[in-house]
Every structure is written in structure tokens, then in C-alpha cells.
Short mmCIF file of C-alpha atoms in Angstrom, two decimals:
data_model
loop_
_atom_site.label_atom_id
_atom_site.label_comp_id
_atom_site.label_asym_id
_atom_site.label_seq_id
_atom_site.Cartn_x
_atom_site.Cartn_y
_atom_site.Cartn_z
CA MET T 1 6.75 30.88 -20.40
CA GLU T 2 10.47 29.40 -21.30
CA PHE T 3 10.58 28.00 -18.60
CA LEU T 4 7.33 26.23 -18.52
CA SER T 5 8.54 24.42 -22.62
CA TYR T 6 11.36 23.31 -20.54
CA LEU T 7 9.23 21.94 -17.94
CA ILE T 8 7.17 20.36 -20.07
CA SER T 9 9.81 18.61 -22.26
CA GLY T 10 11.73 17.28 -18.61
CA ILE T 11 8.26 15.72 -18.37
CA SER T 12 7.33 14.07 -21.03
CA LEU T 13 10.97 12.78 -21.72
CA GLY T 14 10.92 12.04 -17.70
CA SER T 15 7.49 10.39 -18.16
CA VAL T 16 9.09 7.57 -20.83
CA TYR T 17 12.01 7.24 -18.62
CA ALA T 18 9.35 6.63 -15.43
CA ILE T 19 7.83 3.58 -17.84
CA ILE T 20 10.85 2.11 -18.75
CA ALA T 21 11.65 2.60 -14.10
CA LEU T 22 8.32 0.77 -12.81
CA GLY T 23 9.97 -2.44 -15.31
CA TYR T 24 12.93 -2.17 -13.42
CA THR T 25 11.93 -1.40 -9.76
CA MET T 26 8.98 -4.79 -10.34
CA VAL T 27 11.87 -7.02 -11.51
CA TYR T 28 14.44 -5.73 -8.83
CA GLY T 29 11.11 -6.07 -6.03
CA ILE T 30 10.42 -9.46 -7.58
CA ALA T 31 13.15 -11.26 -8.65
CA LYS T 32 15.88 -9.40 -7.19
CA MET T 33 18.12 -9.26 -9.33
CA LEU T 34 19.65 -5.85 -12.05
CA ASN T 35 17.41 -6.99 -15.00
CA PHE T 36 20.45 -4.73 -17.33
CA ALA T 37 18.78 -6.50 -20.27
CA HIS T 38 15.55 -4.46 -20.07
CA GLY T 39 16.72 -1.35 -21.93
CA ASP T 40 17.24 -3.24 -25.09
CA VAL T 41 13.59 -4.51 -24.37
CA ILE T 42 12.96 -0.93 -24.68
CA MET T 43 15.46 -1.00 -27.86
CA VAL T 44 13.50 -4.70 -29.82
CA GLY T 45 10.18 -3.40 -28.63
CA GLY T 46 11.11 -0.09 -30.77
CA TYR T 47 11.80 -2.17 -34.28
CA ILE T 48 8.40 -3.98 -34.14
CA SER T 49 7.04 -1.75 -33.94
CA ILE T 50 9.08 0.32 -37.10
CA CYS T 51 8.23 -3.34 -38.33
CA ALA T 52 4.81 -3.69 -37.56
CA THR T 53 3.93 -0.03 -39.37
CA SER T 54 6.12 -0.22 -42.21
CA TYR T 55 6.53 -4.22 -43.67
CA LEU T 56 3.19 -4.94 -42.14
CA GLU T 57 1.67 -1.80 -42.82
CA LEU T 58 -0.56 -1.76 -39.41
CA PRO T 59 -2.18 1.33 -37.83
CA GLY T 60 0.23 3.37 -34.77
CA TRP T 61 -1.58 1.58 -32.60
CA LEU T 62 -1.45 -1.60 -33.53
CA SER T 63 2.22 -1.87 -33.65
CA VAL T 64 2.43 -0.57 -30.14
CA LEU T 65 0.43 -4.53 -29.06
CA LEU T 66 2.83 -6.20 -31.42
CA ALA T 67 5.75 -4.85 -29.97
CA MET T 68 3.99 -5.43 -26.43
CA ALA T 69 3.48 -9.75 -26.97
CA VAL T 70 6.82 -9.88 -28.70
CA CYS T 71 8.26 -8.26 -26.24
CA THR T 72 6.07 -10.03 -23.68
CA VAL T 73 7.41 -13.71 -25.11
CA LEU T 74 11.21 -12.12 -24.94
CA GLY T 75 11.16 -11.37 -21.85
CA VAL T 76 9.70 -14.74 -20.85
CA VAL T 77 11.81 -17.26 -22.80
CA ILE T 78 15.36 -13.97 -21.12
CA GLU T 79 13.47 -15.34 -17.98
CA GLY T 80 13.43 -18.56 -18.60
CA LEU T 81 17.09 -20.17 -20.29
CA ALA T 82 19.01 -17.18 -18.90
CA TYR T 83 17.80 -15.88 -15.01
CA LYS T 84 16.34 -18.81 -14.38
CA PRO T 85 18.56 -21.06 -13.96
CA LEU T 86 21.36 -19.03 -11.31
CA ARG T 87 17.94 -19.17 -8.80
CA GLN T 88 21.08 -20.61 -6.41
CA ALA T 89 23.62 -18.42 -7.72
CA THR T 90 24.98 -15.40 -6.35
CA SER T 91 23.85 -11.97 -7.12
CA LEU T 92 26.80 -11.33 -9.04
CA ALA T 93 26.43 -14.89 -11.59
CA VAL T 94 22.87 -13.08 -12.67
CA LEU T 95 24.54 -9.57 -12.70
CA ILE T 96 26.65 -10.31 -15.44
CA THR T 97 24.65 -12.90 -17.08
CA ALA T 98 22.40 -9.52 -17.62
CA ILE T 99 25.13 -7.72 -19.04
CA GLY T 100 25.52 -10.83 -21.43
CA VAL T 101 21.74 -11.10 -21.69
CA SER T 102 21.74 -6.88 -22.79
CA TYR T 103 25.39 -7.66 -25.26
CA PHE T 104 23.16 -10.59 -27.38
CA LEU T 105 19.75 -8.88 -27.40
CA GLN T 106 22.21 -5.70 -28.97
CA ASN T 107 24.03 -7.58 -31.56
CA ALA T 108 21.09 -10.01 -32.58
CA ALA T 109 19.38 -6.57 -33.79
CA LEU T 110 22.51 -5.10 -35.03
CA LEU T 111 22.47 -8.30 -37.29
CA ILE T 112 19.06 -8.05 -37.85
CA TRP T 113 18.86 -4.92 -38.50
CA GLY T 114 21.70 -3.48 -39.16
CA ALA T 115 23.58 -1.31 -37.64
CA SER T 116 22.49 2.13 -39.70
CA PRO T 117 19.66 4.57 -37.36
CA LYS T 118 16.41 3.47 -39.15
CA GLY T 119 13.89 6.45 -39.16
CA PHE T 120 10.65 6.09 -37.12
CA THR T 121 6.71 7.50 -36.75
CA PRO T 122 5.93 8.75 -33.98
CA ILE T 123 2.61 7.29 -33.24
CA ILE T 124 1.31 10.38 -33.18
CA PRO T 125 2.97 12.78 -36.39
CA ALA T 126 4.63 16.33 -35.01
CA THR T 127 2.07 17.52 -37.35
CA ASN T 128 -1.31 16.80 -38.98
CA ALA T 129 -1.95 17.17 -42.68
CA GLN T 130 -2.68 20.66 -42.99
CA GLY T 131 0.66 21.59 -41.66
CA GLU T 132 -1.17 22.34 -38.37
CA PRO T 133 0.85 20.98 -35.01
CA ASN T 134 -0.98 18.54 -33.09
CA ALA T 135 -0.49 20.12 -30.10
CA LEU T 136 -2.31 21.76 -27.68
CA PRO T 137 -2.10 26.53 -27.23
CA LEU T 138 -1.74 27.36 -23.49
CA PHE T 139 -1.44 30.82 -22.31
CA GLY T 140 -2.70 31.58 -25.99
CA GLY T 141 -0.52 29.25 -28.03
CA GLN T 142 3.02 31.23 -25.71
CA VAL T 143 3.32 27.00 -24.53
CA SER T 144 1.86 24.35 -26.08
CA ILE T 145 1.87 20.55 -25.29
CA SER T 146 2.32 17.95 -28.07
CA TYR T 147 -0.25 15.53 -28.06
CA ILE T 148 2.41 12.68 -27.82
CA SER T 149 3.93 14.24 -24.81
CA LEU T 150 0.02 13.95 -23.04
CA LEU T 151 0.12 10.18 -24.29
CA THR T 152 3.30 9.72 -22.86
CA MET T 153 1.79 11.50 -18.72
CA GLY T 154 -1.08 10.28 -19.33
CA ALA T 155 0.66 6.57 -20.48
CA CYS T 156 2.59 7.09 -17.22
CA ILE T 157 -0.36 8.01 -14.99
CA ILE T 158 -2.30 4.94 -16.17
CA ILE T 159 0.68 2.51 -15.51
CA MET T 160 1.55 4.28 -12.40
CA LEU T 161 -1.81 3.97 -11.11
CA ALA T 162 -2.66 0.81 -12.35
CA LEU T 163 0.07 -1.48 -11.44
CA THR T 164 -0.60 0.64 -7.82
CA PHE T 165 -3.39 -1.29 -8.02
CA PHE T 166 -2.41 -4.68 -9.47
CA THR T 167 0.19 -4.74 -6.56
CA GLY T 168 -2.42 -4.27 -3.29
CA GLN T 169 -5.38 -5.80 -4.24
CA THR T 170 -4.97 -8.74 -6.71
CA LYS T 171 -4.70 -12.28 -5.29
CA LEU T 172 -1.00 -12.48 -7.66
CA GLY T 173 -0.44 -9.00 -7.20
CA LYS T 174 0.25 -9.52 -3.52
CA ALA T 175 1.73 -12.89 -4.41
CA MET T 176 4.42 -10.80 -5.49
CA ARG T 177 5.29 -8.89 -2.67
CA ALA T 178 4.77 -12.30 0.09
CA CYS T 179 7.71 -13.65 -3.23
CA SER T 180 10.04 -10.60 -3.21
CA GLU T 181 10.06 -10.60 1.07
CA ASP T 182 10.62 -14.18 1.25
CA LYS T 183 10.80 -16.50 -1.23
CA GLY T 184 10.42 -20.18 1.34
CA ALA T 185 7.51 -18.66 2.95
CA ALA T 186 5.98 -17.73 -0.09
CA GLN T 187 6.19 -21.60 -1.33
CA LEU T 188 5.12 -22.75 1.68
CA MET T 189 2.29 -20.50 1.47
CA GLY T 190 1.83 -23.11 -1.90
CA ILE T 191 2.67 -19.90 -4.27
CA ASN T 192 4.07 -20.38 -7.67
CA VAL T 193 7.33 -18.98 -7.06
CA ASN T 194 8.74 -19.68 -10.00
CA ARG T 195 6.17 -18.79 -12.36
CA THR T 196 4.93 -15.21 -10.16
CA ILE T 197 8.77 -14.87 -11.35
CA SER T 198 8.21 -14.39 -15.37
CA VAL T 199 4.83 -13.32 -14.69
CA THR T 200 6.48 -10.32 -13.05
CA PHE T 201 8.71 -10.29 -15.95
CA ALA T 202 6.08 -9.76 -18.59
CA ILE T 203 4.76 -7.12 -17.13
CA GLY T 204 7.98 -5.53 -16.60
CA SER T 205 9.20 -5.96 -20.95
CA ALA T 206 5.63 -5.36 -21.49
CA LEU T 207 6.09 -2.27 -20.08
CA ALA T 208 9.44 -1.78 -21.62
CA ALA T 209 7.22 -1.90 -25.57
CA VAL T 210 5.31 0.74 -24.08
CA ALA T 211 8.25 2.75 -23.46
CA GLY T 212 10.06 1.87 -26.47
CA VAL T 213 7.28 3.08 -28.69
CA LEU T 214 7.57 5.83 -26.59
CA LEU T 215 10.78 7.22 -26.78
CA CYS T 216 11.71 6.34 -29.99
CA SER T 217 7.95 8.55 -30.59
CA PHE T 218 10.90 11.54 -29.48
CA THR T 219 13.54 10.98 -30.86
CA THR T 220 12.37 9.41 -34.16
CA SER T 221 15.28 6.91 -35.29
CA LEU T 222 16.51 4.33 -33.97
CA MET T 223 19.99 2.21 -33.68
CA PRO T 224 20.83 -1.13 -32.14
CA THR T 225 22.24 0.60 -28.45
CA THR T 226 19.57 3.19 -28.51
CA GLY T 227 18.39 1.22 -24.99
CA SER T 228 21.01 1.15 -23.33
CA MET T 229 20.96 4.84 -22.27
CA PRO T 230 17.71 5.24 -21.30
CA GLY T 231 17.70 1.57 -20.05
CA ILE T 232 20.32 2.85 -17.30
CA LYS T 233 19.19 6.70 -16.67
CA ALA T 234 15.74 4.95 -15.73
CA PHE T 235 17.99 2.62 -12.94
CA THR T 236 19.11 5.89 -12.18
CA ALA T 237 15.92 7.24 -11.52
CA ALA T 238 14.37 3.87 -10.20
CA VAL T 239 17.05 3.97 -7.29
CA PHE T 240 16.67 7.90 -7.47
CA GLY T 241 12.95 7.33 -6.30
CA GLY T 242 13.54 4.25 -4.27
CA ILE T 243 14.41 0.86 -6.43
CA GLY T 244 11.15 -1.97 -5.62
CA SER T 245 9.08 0.87 -4.67
CA ILE T 246 6.56 2.02 -7.49
CA PRO T 247 5.59 5.49 -6.56
CA GLY T 248 9.31 6.42 -6.13
CA ALA T 249 10.13 4.90 -10.00
CA PHE T 250 7.21 6.70 -11.25
CA LEU T 251 8.99 10.76 -9.03
CA GLY T 252 12.55 9.50 -9.61
CA GLY T 253 11.39 8.75 -13.37
CA VAL T 254 9.77 12.40 -13.66
CA LEU T 255 11.77 14.57 -12.75
CA LEU T 256 14.85 13.09 -13.50
CA GLY T 257 13.68 13.56 -17.03
CA ILE T 258 13.02 17.37 -15.59
CA ILE T 259 16.56 17.45 -14.03
CA GLU T 260 17.81 16.37 -17.45
CA SER T 261 16.35 18.83 -19.68
CA LEU T 262 16.57 21.58 -17.38
CA ALA T 263 20.50 21.02 -17.20
CA LYS T 264 20.14 21.33 -20.88
CA ALA T 265 18.29 24.34 -21.03
CA TYR T 266 20.79 26.71 -18.45
CA ILE T 267 23.67 24.18 -17.88
CA SER T 268 25.58 22.94 -20.47
CA THR T 269 24.48 20.00 -23.11
CA GLN T 270 27.20 18.63 -22.35
CA LEU T 271 27.04 18.29 -19.03
CA ALA T 272 23.38 17.13 -18.79
CA ASN T 273 24.39 14.13 -17.44
CA ALA T 274 27.14 14.41 -15.37
CA ILE T 275 24.89 16.42 -13.30
CA LEU T 276 22.29 13.98 -13.83
CA PHE T 277 23.92 11.74 -11.76
CA ALA T 278 26.23 14.05 -9.93
CA VAL T 279 22.17 14.60 -8.61
CA LEU T 280 21.89 11.38 -7.79
CA ILE T 281 25.28 10.16 -6.14
CA ILE T 282 23.92 12.92 -3.80
CA VAL T 283 20.85 12.01 -3.23
CA LEU T 284 21.69 8.60 -2.52
CA LEU T 285 24.65 10.52 -0.07
CA VAL T 286 21.75 11.87 2.20
CA LYS T 287 18.58 9.37 1.73
CA PRO T 288 20.29 5.80 0.81
CA SER T 289 17.34 4.24 0.80
CA GLY T 290 15.90 6.64 -2.11
CA LEU T 291 13.37 9.02 -2.09
CA LEU T 292 11.08 7.06 -1.46
CA GLY T 293 12.90 4.18 -0.15
CA LYS T 294 10.88 2.53 2.38
CA TYR T 295 13.14 1.52 6.11
CA VAL T 296 11.20 -1.45 7.69
CA PRO T 297 12.11 -2.09 11.34
CA GLU T 298 13.44 -6.32 11.94
CA LYS T 299 11.59 -7.42 14.93
CA VAL T 300 12.82 -11.58 15.76
CA MET H 1 -1.78 -39.08 7.72
CA LEU H 2 1.92 -38.55 7.34
CA LYS H 3 4.71 -41.83 7.07
CA VAL H 4 8.45 -40.62 6.93
CA ASN H 5 10.57 -44.15 6.10
CA ASP H 6 14.14 -44.12 6.05
CA ILE H 7 15.03 -40.70 4.98
CA ASN H 8 18.47 -39.73 4.49
CA VAL H 9 19.06 -35.87 3.47
CA TYR H 10 22.32 -34.30 2.90
CA TYR H 11 23.15 -30.84 2.49
CA GLY H 12 26.55 -30.88 0.45
CA ALA H 13 28.40 -33.59 1.69
CA ILE H 14 27.30 -33.11 5.27
CA HIS H 15 25.02 -35.95 6.18
CA ALA H 16 22.33 -34.52 7.86
CA ILE H 17 19.23 -36.99 8.52
CA LYS H 18 20.42 -40.05 8.89
CA GLY H 19 18.02 -42.82 8.32
CA VAL H 20 14.89 -41.18 10.04
CA SER H 21 11.64 -43.78 9.60
CA PHE H 22 8.50 -42.06 12.00
CA GLU H 23 4.36 -41.31 11.61
CA VAL H 24 2.02 -38.90 12.30
CA ASN H 25 -1.46 -40.38 12.42
CA ASP H 26 -5.15 -38.96 12.20
CA GLY H 27 -5.79 -36.69 15.14
CA GLU H 28 -2.21 -36.71 16.81
CA VAL H 29 0.78 -34.39 18.63
CA VAL H 30 3.67 -35.72 17.69
CA THR H 31 6.46 -33.67 19.20
CA LEU H 32 10.56 -34.03 17.07
CA ILE H 33 12.61 -32.59 20.06
CA GLY H 34 16.41 -32.10 19.97
CA ALA H 35 19.35 -30.80 21.52
CA ASN H 36 20.24 -27.61 18.10
CA GLY H 37 21.53 -28.95 14.62
CA ALA H 38 20.07 -32.73 15.53
CA GLY H 39 18.07 -32.31 12.31
CA LYS H 40 14.49 -31.89 13.23
CA SER H 41 14.15 -28.37 10.95
CA THR H 42 15.42 -30.50 8.22
CA THR H 43 13.60 -33.20 8.78
CA LEU H 44 10.87 -30.65 8.38
CA ASN H 45 11.93 -28.74 5.55
CA THR H 46 11.89 -32.41 3.89
CA VAL H 47 8.62 -33.70 4.55
CA CYS H 48 7.17 -30.55 3.13
CA GLY H 49 9.63 -30.54 0.22
CA LEU H 50 11.74 -27.75 -0.05
CA LEU H 51 14.31 -30.52 1.06
CA LYS H 52 15.13 -33.78 -0.95
CA SER H 53 15.72 -37.70 0.76
CA ARG H 54 18.19 -39.19 -1.49
CA THR H 55 16.37 -42.42 -0.06
CA GLY H 56 13.49 -43.85 1.13
CA SER H 57 9.66 -42.16 0.73
CA ILE H 58 7.92 -39.77 2.44
CA GLU H 59 3.61 -40.85 2.41
CA PHE H 60 1.01 -38.26 3.07
CA LEU H 61 -2.38 -39.18 3.05
CA ASP H 62 -1.48 -42.40 0.99
CA LYS H 63 0.20 -39.62 -1.51
CA ASN H 64 4.68 -40.36 -2.24
CA LEU H 65 5.56 -37.22 -1.75
CA ALA H 66 8.92 -37.33 -3.87
CA SER H 67 7.78 -36.28 -7.16
CA ILE H 68 5.63 -33.37 -5.58
CA PRO H 69 7.24 -30.06 -5.77
CA PRO H 70 6.46 -27.59 -2.17
CA HIS H 71 3.75 -25.17 -4.19
CA LYS H 72 1.60 -27.71 -4.30
CA ILE H 73 1.78 -29.87 -1.05
CA VAL H 74 0.60 -27.07 0.40
CA GLU H 75 -2.39 -27.92 -1.21
CA LEU H 76 -2.54 -31.60 -1.00
CA GLY H 77 -3.80 -29.99 2.78
CA MET H 78 0.00 -29.67 4.59
CA ALA H 79 0.41 -26.05 6.39
CA HIS H 80 4.90 -25.65 7.83
CA VAL H 81 4.55 -22.26 10.37
CA PRO H 82 8.37 -22.00 9.60
CA GLU H 83 11.40 -21.27 11.94
CA GLY H 84 11.72 -17.76 12.79
CA ARG H 85 7.97 -17.36 12.25
CA ARG H 86 8.93 -15.94 8.58
CA VAL H 87 5.85 -13.96 8.40
CA PHE H 88 5.97 -10.81 5.57
CA GLN H 89 7.06 -7.71 7.38
CA GLN H 90 6.04 -5.86 4.52
CA MET H 91 2.60 -6.45 4.61
CA THR H 92 0.13 -6.35 7.09
CA VAL H 93 -0.77 -8.71 8.76
CA GLU H 94 -4.68 -9.28 6.86
CA GLU H 95 -2.77 -9.66 3.85
CA ASN H 96 -0.90 -12.30 5.58
CA LEU H 97 -3.16 -14.54 6.65
CA GLU H 98 -4.48 -13.72 2.57
CA MET H 99 -1.39 -15.45 1.82
CA GLY H 100 -2.39 -18.41 3.79
CA ALA H 101 -5.84 -19.35 1.35
CA TYR H 102 -3.65 -18.33 -1.03
CA THR H 103 -3.72 -22.38 -2.29
CA GLN H 104 -8.11 -22.10 -1.11
CA PRO H 105 -11.16 -20.49 -3.05
CA ARG H 106 -11.88 -17.18 -2.51
CA VAL H 107 -15.30 -17.55 -0.62
CA SER H 108 -13.52 -20.05 1.88
CA ILE H 109 -11.55 -17.34 2.86
CA GLU H 110 -13.80 -15.08 4.76
CA PRO H 111 -15.42 -17.55 7.02
CA ASN H 112 -11.58 -19.04 7.65
CA LEU H 113 -9.82 -15.20 9.07
CA GLU H 114 -13.28 -15.20 11.25
CA ARG H 115 -11.72 -18.47 12.93
CA VAL H 116 -8.07 -17.58 12.61
CA TYR H 117 -9.52 -13.47 14.84
CA GLU H 118 -11.56 -15.77 17.18
CA GLN H 119 -8.65 -18.11 17.54
CA PHE H 120 -6.40 -15.27 17.71
CA PRO H 121 -8.17 -11.61 18.91
CA ARG H 122 -4.53 -9.97 19.42
CA LEU H 123 -4.12 -10.99 15.45
CA LYS H 124 -8.30 -8.87 14.38
CA GLU H 125 -7.07 -5.66 16.12
CA ARG H 126 -3.82 -5.72 15.02
CA ARG H 127 -5.39 -5.60 10.86
CA LYS H 128 -4.31 -3.66 9.39
CA GLN H 129 -1.03 -3.09 10.81
CA VAL H 130 2.68 -4.13 9.41
CA ALA H 131 4.12 -7.06 10.41
CA GLY H 132 7.15 -6.42 10.80
CA THR H 133 6.06 -3.67 13.27
CA LEU H 134 4.30 -6.48 15.37
CA SER H 135 6.00 -7.75 18.58
CA GLY H 136 8.01 -11.04 18.51
CA GLY H 137 4.68 -13.19 20.45
CA GLU H 138 2.79 -11.66 18.05
CA GLN H 139 4.89 -12.83 14.85
CA GLN H 140 3.93 -15.78 16.11
CA MET H 141 -0.05 -15.72 16.42
CA LEU H 142 0.30 -14.43 12.79
CA ALA H 143 2.74 -17.49 11.32
CA MET H 144 0.47 -20.01 13.23
CA GLY H 145 -2.62 -17.98 12.33
CA ARG H 146 -1.98 -17.91 8.27
CA GLY H 147 -1.35 -21.92 8.43
CA LEU H 148 -4.33 -22.45 9.79
CA MET H 149 -6.07 -20.16 6.59
CA SER H 150 -4.71 -23.35 4.37
CA ASN H 151 -8.07 -25.94 6.52
CA PRO H 152 -4.47 -28.01 6.87
CA LYS H 153 -5.19 -31.26 7.80
CA LEU H 154 -1.54 -31.11 9.45
CA LEU H 155 -0.21 -28.35 11.06
CA MET H 156 3.81 -29.08 10.95
CA LEU H 157 4.74 -26.20 13.72
CA ASP H 158 9.03 -25.39 14.15
CA GLU H 159 9.71 -24.17 17.14
CA PRO H 160 7.24 -22.31 17.72
CA SER H 161 8.57 -20.69 21.42
CA MET H 162 12.15 -19.38 19.92
CA GLY H 163 12.65 -16.33 21.52
CA LEU H 164 9.56 -15.78 23.40
CA ALA H 165 9.37 -14.76 27.40
CA PRO H 166 8.74 -17.16 28.80
CA ILE H 167 4.29 -16.40 29.61
CA LEU H 168 4.11 -16.32 26.10
CA VAL H 169 5.46 -19.63 25.51
CA GLU H 170 2.48 -20.56 27.81
CA GLN H 171 0.00 -19.15 25.47
CA ILE H 172 1.76 -20.87 22.73
CA PHE H 173 1.18 -23.86 24.50
CA ASP H 174 -2.36 -23.22 25.05
CA ILE H 175 -3.09 -22.42 21.56
CA ILE H 176 -1.82 -26.51 20.59
CA LYS H 177 -3.95 -28.11 23.03
CA GLN H 178 -7.12 -25.57 22.38
CA LEU H 179 -6.42 -27.09 18.28
CA HIS H 180 -5.54 -30.47 19.72
CA LYS H 181 -8.66 -30.52 21.04
CA ALA H 182 -10.20 -29.35 17.74
CA GLY H 183 -9.03 -32.58 15.96
CA THR H 184 -6.03 -30.56 14.36
CA THR H 185 -3.09 -33.12 13.34
CA ILE H 186 0.11 -31.65 14.94
CA LEU H 187 4.10 -32.40 13.70
CA LEU H 188 6.25 -29.98 16.25
CA VAL H 189 9.73 -29.83 16.50
CA GLU H 190 10.59 -28.01 19.66
CA GLN H 191 13.98 -27.15 21.48
CA ASN H 192 10.76 -26.93 24.76
CA ALA H 193 11.82 -30.33 25.31
CA ARG H 194 9.72 -30.63 28.64
CA MET H 195 7.04 -27.94 26.79
CA ALA H 196 7.32 -30.27 24.27
CA LEU H 197 6.15 -33.68 25.94
CA SER H 198 3.05 -32.82 27.96
CA VAL H 199 1.34 -32.07 25.22
CA ALA H 200 2.20 -33.89 23.03
CA ASP H 201 -0.04 -38.06 22.28
CA ARG H 202 3.63 -39.41 20.94
CA GLY H 203 7.83 -38.25 20.87
CA TYR H 204 10.87 -38.57 18.59
CA VAL H 205 14.46 -37.69 20.43
CA LEU H 206 16.79 -36.76 17.54
CA GLU H 207 20.05 -36.50 17.48
CA THR H 208 22.94 -36.12 14.96
CA GLY H 209 20.14 -36.79 12.76
CA LYS H 210 18.78 -40.40 13.96
CA ILE H 211 15.71 -41.08 15.89
CA VAL H 212 17.36 -42.49 19.93
CA ALA H 213 14.19 -42.87 21.66
CA THR H 214 10.51 -42.72 20.86
CA GLY H 215 7.78 -43.16 22.96
CA THR H 216 3.95 -41.62 24.87
CA GLY H 217 4.69 -37.86 25.40
CA ASP H 218 4.66 -38.85 29.16
CA GLU H 219 6.53 -41.50 28.19
CA LEU H 220 9.47 -39.52 27.84
CA LEU H 221 9.57 -37.06 30.06
CA HIS H 222 10.22 -39.60 32.71
CA ASP H 223 12.57 -41.30 30.55
CA GLU H 224 15.76 -41.29 32.40
CA ALA H 225 18.18 -40.60 29.41
CA VAL H 226 16.15 -38.15 27.82
CA LYS H 227 15.14 -36.19 31.29
CA LYS H 228 19.76 -36.01 31.57
CA ALA H 229 19.68 -35.10 28.09
CA TYR H 230 16.77 -32.27 27.72
CA LEU H 231 15.20 -32.06 30.69
CA GLY H 232 17.18 -30.93 33.17
CA GLY H 233 18.40 -33.43 35.03
#
């Protein structure tokens, strides 16, 4: 039963990683760039949500929508100002710019909200007004799943399915895949490549906002650097599952959460992150394109 | 239909196209032939807006294309089947064709698909197959079909016979003849000069960025200089 509860907490943590990883993988898949500032957009999403609930006294769900809206705009602005001028530049230049944007966001948050951690009220509190836990008891109460965990898992699955549908069935989604393969040829089809990339950043950033609110609901505190570690882990998850692949990001995220949770429980709390990245190295040695990464032979 | 007037294109310091002018009239098949590096593909890429000319003008259906971005040029009715086919390898045949109709209203996709499948029955058999698994000839058909999906007024083909077995080259040129008969205007860029000239109404010979000869397909086929340089004597 103890194992089961560790597993559950691993899956819900993993679901947050998966949502972040989905954003990473979308942007990587289409723009072929690693947006290292993605983790910091999560942090901004968290702060917007705090501001919405504490200053504007909006309900939790509305604060999520507000955070999504702000992060979407932020993502598109970042892309337009920082990455678009570098479309023809080497990928190293873009990568370094992304790291720069990451520091910029962290320091801007430091200026605006200060360095001390801010308390975050989870969108579903741990206990209800009567002091009973907001959780679903299983096996006669031996194990329980908190509602926030259920919400996180549900959100993650819905987002994954929605993105799969979007890229597989809609015109804009297919255009994104076309851009991801060959921007020049996509342009010859009449696809506006710049606009498509902007839309991708908008989607990725909106997902980052959702992830931010859910992440802070677990950690219940927020600092300007909160986003960077989950960002790196989600990046790991995306690579683990096969970067560019939507189901891969989902699988990678969930597995990473489970590994982290079990490693913390049974091996060592301090070593958990080391174990996590060791697993990544092993997977990449055995399967360089990640768990679900595709290898498509090219014919000439 | 297409009027190219004195274009000069540079790759950095390299002067790739030096004052090239030509035109394509309604219903014609016009070919640009020349050796490797003569500037054939560069010319096509400039016409469709991927590269910019420093001088001169390109007019398509009496519109100056200078300030129109490439994705808008497609909407005007120009389709470019690029060198090396460049089909979307990880998308299915049908999805590739749908991308070709990206600028078209939703209702016209179905009839266009039907038309392309009629032209290329092989593609219909393989419509759910991922394009990367097609053979070279099938990929070329897909690339041409994809170009036709936008109902182009002008179809530009860049080296459609490149890397194909002789029998497939015949097939591709048969298709070009059919399209011509059906009234499609075609600008064809080829290294296979003999084949290209045999289907073309008119041709231009490019040499290191300049047009050195022009005439009807037949005239060029029998021109001594052209024979010597491009047709193997």
C-alpha cells in the first residue's frame, strides 16, 4: 500500500512534467529549437495566478485562464522579439538566446515579486471547510488520491489527446507538421511559416501556464527560480520519450515522475535527481531517439 | 502570364544570375536548360519569392511580385515543385496532397484530390502510406500532384527527372505532355535537355547565370552549339 501511494504521487508529479514536456516537444518539433525559457514561463504563470487570486480576488479557475492568457502573449512576444530575428542563425545562437531569455525572465520576476518565496494557495485545497481531506479514498481508506492529483492527471491526458488530435486532424496542425519537416517546402505550399511558429509558441506557453498553476499547487510556494528545475526535468522527459513526439512527451513525463518518486522513497532523497538523469543516459545509450522517437528512412 | 525582366541574384558575393529575362505565355511549356550551376534553380526560386533579385522585376498575371511574400505568391496561382521533390516524408500521401491545397477553400479539396488520383493512380493506392516509404518515382509523382492541388495557373517543375530510372523519366515526361494538353502552363527546369526540349514549346539556355540562346524546342534541338554543349554532339 505504501508503494501504491508513492506510485500515485509519482504519476501526479509526472503528469506535471508531462504537461511541461508537451510544450517543449511542440516547440522543438516545429521550430527545431530548444526553448530553455520554457521553464521560466511556468514560473510567470504561477505568479500571475497568485496575483489574480490575492490582489484581484478571482476564483482559482479564472486565475488559471488569466495565467494562460498572459503566458500566451508572453510566449508570442518572446518568440517575435528574441527568436524570430534568428531564424537563419545557427542553432547554437538560438540556444544561447533562449538561455538569455530564461535569465531575463527570472531576474524580471526577482524585480517585480522579490526573492522570498510566496505562498501559493492550491486551486483545490488539501482539506475542505470541515477539515476533511479533499481526496478520493481507495481500498477502504488505506490509500487516497487527492483531488488535485486527479485533476492534474486528467488535465494531462486531455491535453495530450487534444494535441494529438490537433496535429493529426486539423489543417493548422498538419501545417505545423509540414513546417517541422521542411520550412522551405511548407512555404511553397502557401503556409505562412512565421505565423505557424508563433501559434506553436502560443500553445506551448499556454500549456506552461497550466503546468505552473498545477506545479505550485503541489509545492505550495513560488520563487523566481521555481521553474528552472522542473523545466530541465521536463526537457529530460521530452528527450526520454523521443523529442518531437507527443505521446513520447507524455510517457516520458509520467515515467520520470514515477522514477523520481520511487527513488526518493526507496533509495535516497538526495540522489533522486542523479538517478533520474542516469536513467536518461542509459535510455539514450540504448535507444538514441528516445522511447517513442521515430526513425524514418529517407529516400532520394 | 509570367514576365521576368533583368533579374540579378547574389549569394553573398557570388553573382549567380546576371540580368536574366524571359517570359512564359498562357498554355505554353517553357523550359530552362543548362548545366549544373548555370542558375536554373536559382531563377525558379527567385520567381517564387524564396530569393530576392536586386534589380529588374518579375510580373505574374500583371502583378509585380517584388513585395509579395512567397506564401502569398502561391495564392496568386503559382505552384513550385522543388528540386529533390521535398515531399513531407513523415506525412501520408493524402496529407501531403492536402498541404498542396493549403491555400484552397475546403470544398475544392475533394474534387482536386479526385483529379490528382486520376492522373496518378499509384498515389491513390498508397494514399494512407507515409511519403518517406515511397520510391523515388512515386515521390516525384507526389510532388507534382501536390503542386497541382492548388489549381495552379502556372506550374514550375524543377528537375522532375533527377535521379530517376529512364523508364520513370519517360513516365514523368508523358505526364508533362498530358498536363500541357489539358492546358496547364508549365515552366520546366531540366538538365535532361533532350527530353525537356522535346516537350517544350520554347526554351532558354542558361550558362553561368546568363541566357545564351533561345528559340522553339525544335530550333534548340537542332542548334549546333546547343547540340554540342548539351545534347552530346
